[in-house]
Coordinates of C-alpha atoms in Angstrom, one line a residue:
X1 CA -45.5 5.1 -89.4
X2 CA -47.9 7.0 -87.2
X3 CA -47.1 7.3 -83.2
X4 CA -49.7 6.6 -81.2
X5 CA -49.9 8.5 -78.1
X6 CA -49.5 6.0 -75.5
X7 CA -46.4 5.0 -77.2
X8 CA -45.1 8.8 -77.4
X9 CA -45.6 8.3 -73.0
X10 CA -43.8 5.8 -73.0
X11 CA -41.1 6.9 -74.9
X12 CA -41.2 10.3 -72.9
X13 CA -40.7 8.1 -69.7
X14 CA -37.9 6.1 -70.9
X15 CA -35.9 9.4 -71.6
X16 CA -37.1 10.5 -68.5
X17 CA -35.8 7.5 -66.7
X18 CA -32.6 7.6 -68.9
X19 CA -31.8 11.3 -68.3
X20 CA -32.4 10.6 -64.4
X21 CA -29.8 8.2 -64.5
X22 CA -27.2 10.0 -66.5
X23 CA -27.8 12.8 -64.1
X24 CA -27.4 10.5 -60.6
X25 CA -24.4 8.9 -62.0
X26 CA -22.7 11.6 -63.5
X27 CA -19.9 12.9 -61.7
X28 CA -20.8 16.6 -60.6
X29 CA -24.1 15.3 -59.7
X30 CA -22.0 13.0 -57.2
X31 CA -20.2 15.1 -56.1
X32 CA -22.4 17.5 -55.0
X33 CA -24.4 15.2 -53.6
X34 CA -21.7 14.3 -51.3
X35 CA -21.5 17.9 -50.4
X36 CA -24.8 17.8 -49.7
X37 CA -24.2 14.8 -47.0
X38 CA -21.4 16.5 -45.7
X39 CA -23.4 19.4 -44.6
X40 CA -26.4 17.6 -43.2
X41 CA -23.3 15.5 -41.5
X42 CA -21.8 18.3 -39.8
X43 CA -25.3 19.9 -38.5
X44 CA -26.3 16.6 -37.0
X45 CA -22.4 16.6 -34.9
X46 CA -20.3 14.1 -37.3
X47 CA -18.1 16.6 -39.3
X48 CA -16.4 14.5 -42.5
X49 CA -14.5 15.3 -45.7
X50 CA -14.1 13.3 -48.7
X51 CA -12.5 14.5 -51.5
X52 CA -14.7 12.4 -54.1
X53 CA -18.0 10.3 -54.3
X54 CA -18.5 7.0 -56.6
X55 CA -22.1 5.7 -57.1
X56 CA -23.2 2.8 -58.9
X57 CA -27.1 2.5 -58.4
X58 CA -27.0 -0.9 -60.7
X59 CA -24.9 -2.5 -58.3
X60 CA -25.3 -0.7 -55.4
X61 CA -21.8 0.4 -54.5
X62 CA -20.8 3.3 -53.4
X63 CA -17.1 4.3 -52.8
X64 CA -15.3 7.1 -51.4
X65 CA -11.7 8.6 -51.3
X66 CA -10.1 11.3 -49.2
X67 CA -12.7 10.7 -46.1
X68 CA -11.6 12.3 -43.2
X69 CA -13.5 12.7 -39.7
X70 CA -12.4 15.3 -36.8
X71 CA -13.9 16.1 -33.6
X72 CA -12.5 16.7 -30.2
X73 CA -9.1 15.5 -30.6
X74 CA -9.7 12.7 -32.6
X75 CA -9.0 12.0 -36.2
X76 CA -9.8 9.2 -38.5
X77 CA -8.7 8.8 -42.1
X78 CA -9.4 6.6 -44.9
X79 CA -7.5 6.8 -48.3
X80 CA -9.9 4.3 -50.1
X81 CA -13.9 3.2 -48.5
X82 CA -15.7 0.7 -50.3
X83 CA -19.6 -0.4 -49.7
X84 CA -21.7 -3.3 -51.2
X85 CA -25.4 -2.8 -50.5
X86 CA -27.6 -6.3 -51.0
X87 CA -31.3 -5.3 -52.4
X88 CA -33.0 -5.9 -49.2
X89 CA -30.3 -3.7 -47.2
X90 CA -33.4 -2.7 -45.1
X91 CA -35.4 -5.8 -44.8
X92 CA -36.2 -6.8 -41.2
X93 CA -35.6 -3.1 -39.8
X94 CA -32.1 -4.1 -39.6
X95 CA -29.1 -2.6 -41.9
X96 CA -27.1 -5.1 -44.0
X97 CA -23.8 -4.4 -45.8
X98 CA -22.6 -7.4 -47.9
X99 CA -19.1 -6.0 -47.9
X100 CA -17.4 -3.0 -46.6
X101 CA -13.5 -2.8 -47.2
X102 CA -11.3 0.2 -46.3
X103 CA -7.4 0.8 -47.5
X104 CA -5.3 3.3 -45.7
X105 CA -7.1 4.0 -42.5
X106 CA -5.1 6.5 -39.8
X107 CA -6.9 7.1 -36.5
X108 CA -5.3 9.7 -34.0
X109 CA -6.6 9.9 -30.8
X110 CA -5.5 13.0 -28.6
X111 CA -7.0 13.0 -25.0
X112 CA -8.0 16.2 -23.7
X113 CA -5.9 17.4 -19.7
X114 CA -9.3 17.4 -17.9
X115 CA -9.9 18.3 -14.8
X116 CA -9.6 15.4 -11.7
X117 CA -13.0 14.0 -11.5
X118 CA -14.1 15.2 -14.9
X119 CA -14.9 12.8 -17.4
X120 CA -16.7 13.0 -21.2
X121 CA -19.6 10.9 -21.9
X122 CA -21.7 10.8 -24.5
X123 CA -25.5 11.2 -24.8
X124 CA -27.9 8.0 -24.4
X125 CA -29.5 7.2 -27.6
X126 CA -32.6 5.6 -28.6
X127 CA -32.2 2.1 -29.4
X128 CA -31.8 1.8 -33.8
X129 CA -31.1 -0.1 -36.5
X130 CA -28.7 -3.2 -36.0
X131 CA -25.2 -2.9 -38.1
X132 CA -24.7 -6.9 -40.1
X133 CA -21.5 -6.8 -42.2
X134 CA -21.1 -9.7 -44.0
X135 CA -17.8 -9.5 -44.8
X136 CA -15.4 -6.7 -43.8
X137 CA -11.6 -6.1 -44.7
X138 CA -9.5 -3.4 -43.5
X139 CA -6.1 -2.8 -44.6
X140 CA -2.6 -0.2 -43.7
X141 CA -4.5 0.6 -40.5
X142 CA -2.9 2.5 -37.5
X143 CA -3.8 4.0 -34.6
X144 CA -2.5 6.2 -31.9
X145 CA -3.3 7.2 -28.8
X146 CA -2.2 10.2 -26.7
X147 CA -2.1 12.0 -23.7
X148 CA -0.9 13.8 -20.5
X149 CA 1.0 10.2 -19.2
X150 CA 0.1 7.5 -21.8
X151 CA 1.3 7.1 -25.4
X152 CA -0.2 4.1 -27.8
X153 CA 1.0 4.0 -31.4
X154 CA 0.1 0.5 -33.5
X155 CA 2.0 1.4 -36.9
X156 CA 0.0 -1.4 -38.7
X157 CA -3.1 -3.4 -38.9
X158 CA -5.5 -5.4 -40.9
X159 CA -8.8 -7.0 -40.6
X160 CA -10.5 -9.8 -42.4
X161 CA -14.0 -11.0 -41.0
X162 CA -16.8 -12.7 -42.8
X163 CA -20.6 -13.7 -41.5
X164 CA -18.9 -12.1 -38.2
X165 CA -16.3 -14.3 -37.8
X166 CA -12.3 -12.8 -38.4
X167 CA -8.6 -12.5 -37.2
X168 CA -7.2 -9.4 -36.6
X169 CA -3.9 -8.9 -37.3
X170 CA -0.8 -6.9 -36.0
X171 CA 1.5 -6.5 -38.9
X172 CA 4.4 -4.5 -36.4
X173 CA 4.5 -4.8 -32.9
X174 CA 2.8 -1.7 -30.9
X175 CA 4.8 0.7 -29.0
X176 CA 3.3 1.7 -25.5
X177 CA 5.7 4.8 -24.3
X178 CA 9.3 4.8 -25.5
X179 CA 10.6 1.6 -23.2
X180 CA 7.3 -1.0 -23.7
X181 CA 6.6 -2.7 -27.0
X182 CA 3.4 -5.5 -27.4
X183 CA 3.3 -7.7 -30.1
X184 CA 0.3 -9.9 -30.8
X185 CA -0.4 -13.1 -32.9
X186 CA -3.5 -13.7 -35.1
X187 CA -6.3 -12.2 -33.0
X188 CA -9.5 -14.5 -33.6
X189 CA -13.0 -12.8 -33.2
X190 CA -16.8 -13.6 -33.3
X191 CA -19.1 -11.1 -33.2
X192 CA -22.6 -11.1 -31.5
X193 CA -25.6 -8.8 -32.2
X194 CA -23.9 -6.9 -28.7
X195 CA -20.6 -8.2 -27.9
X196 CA -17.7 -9.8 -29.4
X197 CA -15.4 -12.5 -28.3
X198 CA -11.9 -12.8 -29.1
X199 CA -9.0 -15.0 -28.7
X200 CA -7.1 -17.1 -27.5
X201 CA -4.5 -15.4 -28.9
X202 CA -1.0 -14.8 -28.1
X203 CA 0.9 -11.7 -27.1
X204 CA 4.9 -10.8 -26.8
X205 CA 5.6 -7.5 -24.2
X206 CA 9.1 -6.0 -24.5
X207 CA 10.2 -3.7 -22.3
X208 CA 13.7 -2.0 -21.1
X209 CA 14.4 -4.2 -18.1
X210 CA 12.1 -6.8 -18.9
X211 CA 9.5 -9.0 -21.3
X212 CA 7.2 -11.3 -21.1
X213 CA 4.8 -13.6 -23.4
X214 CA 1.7 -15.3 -22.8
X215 CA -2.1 -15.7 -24.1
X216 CA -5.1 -13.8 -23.6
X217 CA -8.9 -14.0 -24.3
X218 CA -11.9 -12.7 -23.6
X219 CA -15.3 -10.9 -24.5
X220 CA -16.2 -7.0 -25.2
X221 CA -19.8 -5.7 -24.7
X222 CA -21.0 -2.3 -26.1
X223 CA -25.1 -2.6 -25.6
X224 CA -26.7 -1.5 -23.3
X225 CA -23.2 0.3 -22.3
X226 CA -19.2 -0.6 -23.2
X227 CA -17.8 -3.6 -21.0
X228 CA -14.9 -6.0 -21.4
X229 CA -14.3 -9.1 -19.9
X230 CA -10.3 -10.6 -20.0
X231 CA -8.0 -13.1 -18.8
X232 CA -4.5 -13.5 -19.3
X233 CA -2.1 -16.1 -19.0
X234 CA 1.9 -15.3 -19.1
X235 CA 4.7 -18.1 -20.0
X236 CA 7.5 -18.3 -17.2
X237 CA 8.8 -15.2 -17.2
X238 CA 11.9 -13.3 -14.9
X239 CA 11.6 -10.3 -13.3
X240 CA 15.3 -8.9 -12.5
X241 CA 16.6 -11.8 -10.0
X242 CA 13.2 -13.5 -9.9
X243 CA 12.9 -16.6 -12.7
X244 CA 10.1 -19.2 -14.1
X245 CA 7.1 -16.5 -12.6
X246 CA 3.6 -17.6 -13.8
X247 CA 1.1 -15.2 -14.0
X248 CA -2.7 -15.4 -14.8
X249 CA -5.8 -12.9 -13.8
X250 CA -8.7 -12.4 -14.6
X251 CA -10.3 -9.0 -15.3
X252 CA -13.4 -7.0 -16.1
X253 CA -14.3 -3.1 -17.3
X254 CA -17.2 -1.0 -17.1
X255 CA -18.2 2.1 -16.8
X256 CA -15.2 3.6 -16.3
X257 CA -13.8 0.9 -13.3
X258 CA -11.4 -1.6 -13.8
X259 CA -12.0 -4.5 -11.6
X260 CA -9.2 -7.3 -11.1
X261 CA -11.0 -10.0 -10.1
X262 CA -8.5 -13.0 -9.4
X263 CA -4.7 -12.6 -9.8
X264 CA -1.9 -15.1 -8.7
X265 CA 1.8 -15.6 -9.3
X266 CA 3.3 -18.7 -8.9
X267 CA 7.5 -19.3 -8.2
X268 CA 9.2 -21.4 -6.0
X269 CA 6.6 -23.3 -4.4
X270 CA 5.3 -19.9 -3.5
X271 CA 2.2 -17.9 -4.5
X272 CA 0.9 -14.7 -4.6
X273 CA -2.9 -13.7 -5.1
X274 CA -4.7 -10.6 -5.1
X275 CA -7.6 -8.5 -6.7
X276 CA -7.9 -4.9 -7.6
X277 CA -10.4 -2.5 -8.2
X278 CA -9.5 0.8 -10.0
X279 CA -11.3 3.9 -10.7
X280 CA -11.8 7.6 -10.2
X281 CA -13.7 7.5 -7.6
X282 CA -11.4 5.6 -5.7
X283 CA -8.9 2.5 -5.9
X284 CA -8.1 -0.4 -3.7
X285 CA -6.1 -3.5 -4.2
X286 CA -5.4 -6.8 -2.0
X287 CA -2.7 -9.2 -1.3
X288 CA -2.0 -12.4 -0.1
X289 CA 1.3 -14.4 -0.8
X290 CA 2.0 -17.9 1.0
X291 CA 5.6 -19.7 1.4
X292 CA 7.6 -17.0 -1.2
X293 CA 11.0 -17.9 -1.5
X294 CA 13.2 -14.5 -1.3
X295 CA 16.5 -16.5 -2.2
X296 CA 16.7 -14.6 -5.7
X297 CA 16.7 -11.1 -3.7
X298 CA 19.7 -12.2 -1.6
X299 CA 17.5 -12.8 1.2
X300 CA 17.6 -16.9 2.5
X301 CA 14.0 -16.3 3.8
X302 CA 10.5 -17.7 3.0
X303 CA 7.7 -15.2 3.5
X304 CA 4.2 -15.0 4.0
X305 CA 1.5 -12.2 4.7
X306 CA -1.5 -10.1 3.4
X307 CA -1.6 -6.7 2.1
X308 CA -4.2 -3.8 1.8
X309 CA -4.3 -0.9 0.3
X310 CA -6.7 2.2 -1.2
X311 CA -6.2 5.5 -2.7
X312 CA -8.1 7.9 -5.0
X313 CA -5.5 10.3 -6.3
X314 CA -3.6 9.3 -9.5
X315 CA 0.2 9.7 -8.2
X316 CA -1.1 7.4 -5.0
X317 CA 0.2 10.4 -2.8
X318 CA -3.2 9.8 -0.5
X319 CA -2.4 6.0 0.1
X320 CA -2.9 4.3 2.8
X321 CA -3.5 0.7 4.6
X322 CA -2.0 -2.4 6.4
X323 CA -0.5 -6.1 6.2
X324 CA 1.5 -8.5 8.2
X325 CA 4.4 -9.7 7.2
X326 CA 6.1 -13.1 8.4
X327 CA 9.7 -14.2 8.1
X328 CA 11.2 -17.4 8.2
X329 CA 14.9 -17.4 8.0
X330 CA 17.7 -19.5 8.6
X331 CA 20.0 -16.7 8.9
X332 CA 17.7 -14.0 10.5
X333 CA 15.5 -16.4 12.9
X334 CA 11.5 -15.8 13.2
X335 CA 10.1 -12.2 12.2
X336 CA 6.9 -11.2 12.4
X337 CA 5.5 -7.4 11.3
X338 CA 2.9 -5.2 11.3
X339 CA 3.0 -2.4 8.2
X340 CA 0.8 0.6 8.3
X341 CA 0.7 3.0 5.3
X342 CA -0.4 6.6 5.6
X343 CA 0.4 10.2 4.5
X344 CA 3.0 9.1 1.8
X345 CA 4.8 7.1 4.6
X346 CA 4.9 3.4 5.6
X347 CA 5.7 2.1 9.3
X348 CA 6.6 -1.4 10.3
X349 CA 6.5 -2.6 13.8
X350 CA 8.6 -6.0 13.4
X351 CA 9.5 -8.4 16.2
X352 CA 12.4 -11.0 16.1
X353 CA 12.9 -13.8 17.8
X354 CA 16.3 -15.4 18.1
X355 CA 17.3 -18.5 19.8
X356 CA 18.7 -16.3 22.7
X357 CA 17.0 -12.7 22.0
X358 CA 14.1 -10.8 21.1
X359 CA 14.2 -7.9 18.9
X360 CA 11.6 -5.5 18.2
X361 CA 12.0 -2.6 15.9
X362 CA 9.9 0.3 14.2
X363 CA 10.6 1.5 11.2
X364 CA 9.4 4.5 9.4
X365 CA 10.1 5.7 5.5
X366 CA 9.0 7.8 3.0
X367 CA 7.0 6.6 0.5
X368 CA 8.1 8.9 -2.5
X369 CA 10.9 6.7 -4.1
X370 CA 8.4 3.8 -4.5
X371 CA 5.7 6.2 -5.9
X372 CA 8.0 7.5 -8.1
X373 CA 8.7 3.4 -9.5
X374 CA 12.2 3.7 -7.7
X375 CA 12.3 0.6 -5.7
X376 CA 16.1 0.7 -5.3
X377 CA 17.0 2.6 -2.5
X378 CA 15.1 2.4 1.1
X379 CA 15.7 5.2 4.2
X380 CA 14.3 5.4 7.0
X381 CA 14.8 5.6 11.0
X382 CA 14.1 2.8 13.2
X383 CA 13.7 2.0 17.2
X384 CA 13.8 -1.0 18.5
X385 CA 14.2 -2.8 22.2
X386 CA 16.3 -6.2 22.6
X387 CA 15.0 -8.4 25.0
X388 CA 17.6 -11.4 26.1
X389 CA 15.6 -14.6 27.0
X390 CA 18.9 -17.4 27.8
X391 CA 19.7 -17.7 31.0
X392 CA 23.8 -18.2 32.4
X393 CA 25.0 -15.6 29.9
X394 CA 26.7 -12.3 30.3
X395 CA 24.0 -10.4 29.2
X396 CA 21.4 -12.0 31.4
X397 CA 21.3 -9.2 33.7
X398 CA 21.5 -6.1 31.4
X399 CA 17.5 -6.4 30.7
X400 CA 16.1 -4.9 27.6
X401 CA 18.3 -2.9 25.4
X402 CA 16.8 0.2 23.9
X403 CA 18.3 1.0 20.2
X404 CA 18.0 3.8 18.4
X405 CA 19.2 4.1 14.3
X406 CA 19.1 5.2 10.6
X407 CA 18.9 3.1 8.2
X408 CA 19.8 2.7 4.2
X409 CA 19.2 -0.4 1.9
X410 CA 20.7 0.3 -1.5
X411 CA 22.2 -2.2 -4.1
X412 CA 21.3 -4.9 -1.7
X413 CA 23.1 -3.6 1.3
X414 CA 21.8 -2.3 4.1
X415 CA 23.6 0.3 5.9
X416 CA 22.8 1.5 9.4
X417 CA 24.7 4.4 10.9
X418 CA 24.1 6.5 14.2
X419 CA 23.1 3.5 16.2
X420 CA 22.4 4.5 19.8
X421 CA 21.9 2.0 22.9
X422 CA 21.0 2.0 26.4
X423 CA 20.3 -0.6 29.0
X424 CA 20.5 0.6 32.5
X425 CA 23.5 2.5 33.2
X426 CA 25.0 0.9 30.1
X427 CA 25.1 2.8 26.9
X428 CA 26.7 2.6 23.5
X429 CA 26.8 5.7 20.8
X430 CA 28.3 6.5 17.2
X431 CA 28.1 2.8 15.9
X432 CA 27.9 2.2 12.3
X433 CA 26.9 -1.6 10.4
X434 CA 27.2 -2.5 6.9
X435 CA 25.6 -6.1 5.9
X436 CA 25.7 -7.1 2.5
X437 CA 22.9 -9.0 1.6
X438 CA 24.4 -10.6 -1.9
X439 CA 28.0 -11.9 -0.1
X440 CA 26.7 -12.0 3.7
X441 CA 29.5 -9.6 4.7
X442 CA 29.2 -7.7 7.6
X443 CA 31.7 -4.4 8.4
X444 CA 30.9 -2.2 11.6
X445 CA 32.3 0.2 14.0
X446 CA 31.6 1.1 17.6
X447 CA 33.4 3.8 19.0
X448 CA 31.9 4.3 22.3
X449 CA 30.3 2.0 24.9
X450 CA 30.4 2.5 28.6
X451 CA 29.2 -0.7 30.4
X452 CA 28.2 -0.7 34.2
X453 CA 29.4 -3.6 35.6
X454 CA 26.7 -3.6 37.7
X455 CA 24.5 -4.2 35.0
X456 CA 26.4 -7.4 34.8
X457 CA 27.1 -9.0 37.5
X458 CA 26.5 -8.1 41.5
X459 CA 30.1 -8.8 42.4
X460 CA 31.9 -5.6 40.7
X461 CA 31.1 -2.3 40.5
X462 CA 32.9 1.0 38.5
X463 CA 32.1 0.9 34.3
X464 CA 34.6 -0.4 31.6
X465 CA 35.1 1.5 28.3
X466 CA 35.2 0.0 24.7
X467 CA 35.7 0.6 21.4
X468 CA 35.3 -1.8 18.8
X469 CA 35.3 -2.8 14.7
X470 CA 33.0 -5.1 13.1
X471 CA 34.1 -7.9 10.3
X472 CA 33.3 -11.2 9.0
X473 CA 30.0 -12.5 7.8
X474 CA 26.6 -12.8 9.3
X475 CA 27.1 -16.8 9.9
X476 CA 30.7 -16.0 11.3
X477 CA 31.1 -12.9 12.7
X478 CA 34.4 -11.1 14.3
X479 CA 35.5 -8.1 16.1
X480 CA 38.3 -7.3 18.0
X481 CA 38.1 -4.9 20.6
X482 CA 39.8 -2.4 23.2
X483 CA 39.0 -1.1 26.3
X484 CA 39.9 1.0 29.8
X485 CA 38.6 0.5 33.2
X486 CA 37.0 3.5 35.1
X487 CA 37.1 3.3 39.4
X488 CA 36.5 -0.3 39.0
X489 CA 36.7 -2.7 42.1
X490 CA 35.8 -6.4 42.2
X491 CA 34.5 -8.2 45.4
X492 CA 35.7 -4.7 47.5
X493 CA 38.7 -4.5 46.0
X494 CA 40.1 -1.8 44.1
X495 CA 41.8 -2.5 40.8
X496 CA 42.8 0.8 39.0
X497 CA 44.1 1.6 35.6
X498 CA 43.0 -1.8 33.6
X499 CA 43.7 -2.2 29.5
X500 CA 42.0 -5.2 27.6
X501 CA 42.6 -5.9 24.0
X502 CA 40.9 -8.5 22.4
X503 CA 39.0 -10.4 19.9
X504 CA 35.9 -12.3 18.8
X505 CA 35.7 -15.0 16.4
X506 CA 34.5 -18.7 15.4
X507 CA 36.3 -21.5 16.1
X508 CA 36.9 -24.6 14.3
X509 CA 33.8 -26.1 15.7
X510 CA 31.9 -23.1 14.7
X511 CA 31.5 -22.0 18.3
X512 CA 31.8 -18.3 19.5
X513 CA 35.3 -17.4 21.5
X514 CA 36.7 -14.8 22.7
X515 CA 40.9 -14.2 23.3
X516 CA 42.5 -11.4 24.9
X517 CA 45.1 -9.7 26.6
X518 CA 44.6 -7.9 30.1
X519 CA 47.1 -5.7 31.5
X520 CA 47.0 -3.0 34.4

């Protein structure tokens, strides 16, 4: 049979076409075609490694094993990377994937120690092609996260989403520095064109002294530029003596500020609400809190007040601000104070007022043991006047008292030592006072006091000396006393050489009296 010469073309181009396609789907031409894309990869700033290529041109899959991705600190690896390419991948100047699926991803994350001030940002592109996965799985994920104070490791992950729709999926809890753990339920997600929303879902937080649960959801932006939108909701939760706190705020993130719009904690009848803003080029935060019960602190006492503060370094070193406090105790009477934060330190200027005195104090501290989270211990030094306001009593006519001290709250006790006073001619010096906030015991001692006598009344004159100790509790207090009498003389009458002993307590009525024993 004779060949014609058309059919000897077309035969030609069907070996052609055959040959080709041997060629393409062979595996060394695969191979180094993915070498190949690895260089032109690399030259354009995306270095990657795969350690084989899988084409199928009939199908249009394309698979690869072994890919890894480094570049300034940051790793990604994928065991196993699977694509499904529809026929009109292209059409509508979009990009379409009908199924991308992953096995064995590891990302490592390692943030560079920059520089105060400094950060990385990457170069604005020109608008492109829009990214439609129609259905994407990823399974045996982690990720970590690293640096110079912050450590994120999630050991294991999955994601299943199809027509954008998906639930991620924490198959461990994540660990956030040694102490803090977070798990997280199912993880529902919908994803826009720009954005993606996600949640409700709920979350579990573990951590050495404490934990918590609640619900979060919210939205994430990435075009034109990276935003997130949140708000989180916490089940009762107990924070050391503190029980059944509710929490929920509301927050938002871009470019590169965190901004706490609305954030309130209910307990007690009590709230507290605040906002934040936090950033690198500066921070500031705000406070308000109405009718907190500060029972569970070992304080009888509801308080309200407002509270602001700003800083820009990261260890808060440069804070500063103000607030007013109020006080309403039972035990302690009507406080009122004024707080003033600056230079690492914090001064109150409190006032008192007591059904027969007024107290007012200043109190400075450093700041460093609540910068460094230590909220434990409290020192300072404080001055103060009392100012009696009863008439017909024995200290009607001593006038303001001056007081001088140092002070030490620790484990809920509150220690005051060095106490100095003056009023007049009157003085006191050396005294110590212990009041335990938990059992309302009080313990004290005064060595020296020197009153004038005519800083109390107009008919004696000379100065009695005292020494005292300090027992009981802060509704029933005692003391018992001793004391000497120095050139004393009453109405113009010399009287030389006087002893007292003596005692103060509650009787049964719960009235103040004092017994005691005068001899000379």
């Amino acid at each position: 049979m004779k060949i014609t010469r058309r059919k000897r073309f077309v035969i030609a181009g069907i070996a052609l076409v055959a040959a080709v396609l041997f060629l393409v789907t062979s595996s060394p031409f695969q191979q180094w075609l993915l070498r190949r894309v690895e260089s032109r990869a690399a030259g354009a700033g995306y270095p990657f490694k795969a350690e084989r290529l899988s084409l199928d041109f009939t199908e249009l899959k394309a698979s690869l094993n072994g890919l890894r991705y480094e570049k300034a600190g940051q790793t990604v690896q994928i065991e196993n990377l699977q694509i499904d390419l529809p026929w009109d991948a292209l059409r509508g100047g979009d990009v379409r994937i009908t199924s991308l699926e992953a096995d064995g991803v590891v990302v490592d994350i390692r943030a560079s120690d920059s520089a105060p001030g400094q950060t990385t940002s990457s170069p604005s592109q020109a608008p492109g092609r829009r990214l439609r996965i129609d259905r994407l799985s990823i399974r045996k994920a982690s990720v970590s996260y690293s640096s110079a104070k912050t450590s994120l490791k999630i050991p294991s992950l999955s994601i299943e989403a199809k027509d954008g729709r998906g639930v991620i999926q924490l198959d461990t809890p994540a660990s956030i520095s040694p102490n803090l753990t977070v798990a997280l339920g199912q993880l529902p997600f919908a994803m826009g064109d720009d954005d993606a929303q996600f949640g409700p879902a709920t979350w579990k937080v573990q951590h050495a002294k404490f934990g918590a649960s609640g619900s979060a959801e919210g939205l994430i932006r990435w075009s034109p530029k990276f935003s997130l939108e949140t708000q989180v909701t916490t089940d009762p939760i107990t924070v050391k003596a503190f029980k059944d706190i509710r929490l929920n705020a509301k927050a938002t993130y871009a470019d590169g500020e965190l901004d706490i719009t609305e954030f309130r904690a209910s307990h007690g009848g009590g709230d507290i609400a605040g906002s934040a803003k936090i950033s690198g080029a500066g921070s500031s935060t705000s406070l308000t809190w109405m009718d907190f019960d500060l029972a569970p602190a070992g304080v009888i006492a509801r308080t309200h007040g407002t509270l602001q503060l700003k800083w820009q370094r990261s260890d808060f070193t440069d804070i500063s601000g103000q607030g007013k406090v109020n006080l309403d105790s039972r035990d302690y009477g009507l406080s009122e104070a004024d707080i003033q934060v600056a230079d690492a330190k914090v001064t109150v200027d409190a006032r008192t007022k007591l059904p027969s005195l007024s107290i007012r104090s200043r109190i400075s501290t450093e700041l460093d043991r609540l910068l460094a989270g230590d909220f434990t211990v409290f020192r300072g030094t404080a001055r103060g006047s009392i100012q009696p306001l009863a008439k017909r009593t024995p200290y009607e006519r001593l006038g303001t008292i001056n007081v001088a001290a140092a002070a030490v709250f620790q484990n809920n006790i509150l220690t005051v030592r060095g106490i100095e006073a003056r009023s007049n001619r009157s003085t006191a010096s050396g005294a110590t006072l212990q009041v335990n906030l938990t059992n309302k015991r009080i313990q004290g001692n005064v060595p020296r006091v020197r009153v004038d006598l005519q800083d109390m009344t107009a008919d004696a004159s000379g100065a009695i000396h005292l020494s005292a100790s300090i027992d009981g509790s802060i509704s029933r207090p005692s003391a018992s006393f001793t004391g000497t009498s120095e050139g004393l003389t009453i109405r113009n009458v010399p009287v030389d050489e006087l002893k007292l002993e003596g005692a103060l307590g509650t009787n049964s009525p719960g009235g103040k009296e004092i017994t005691g024993k005068l001899s000379g």
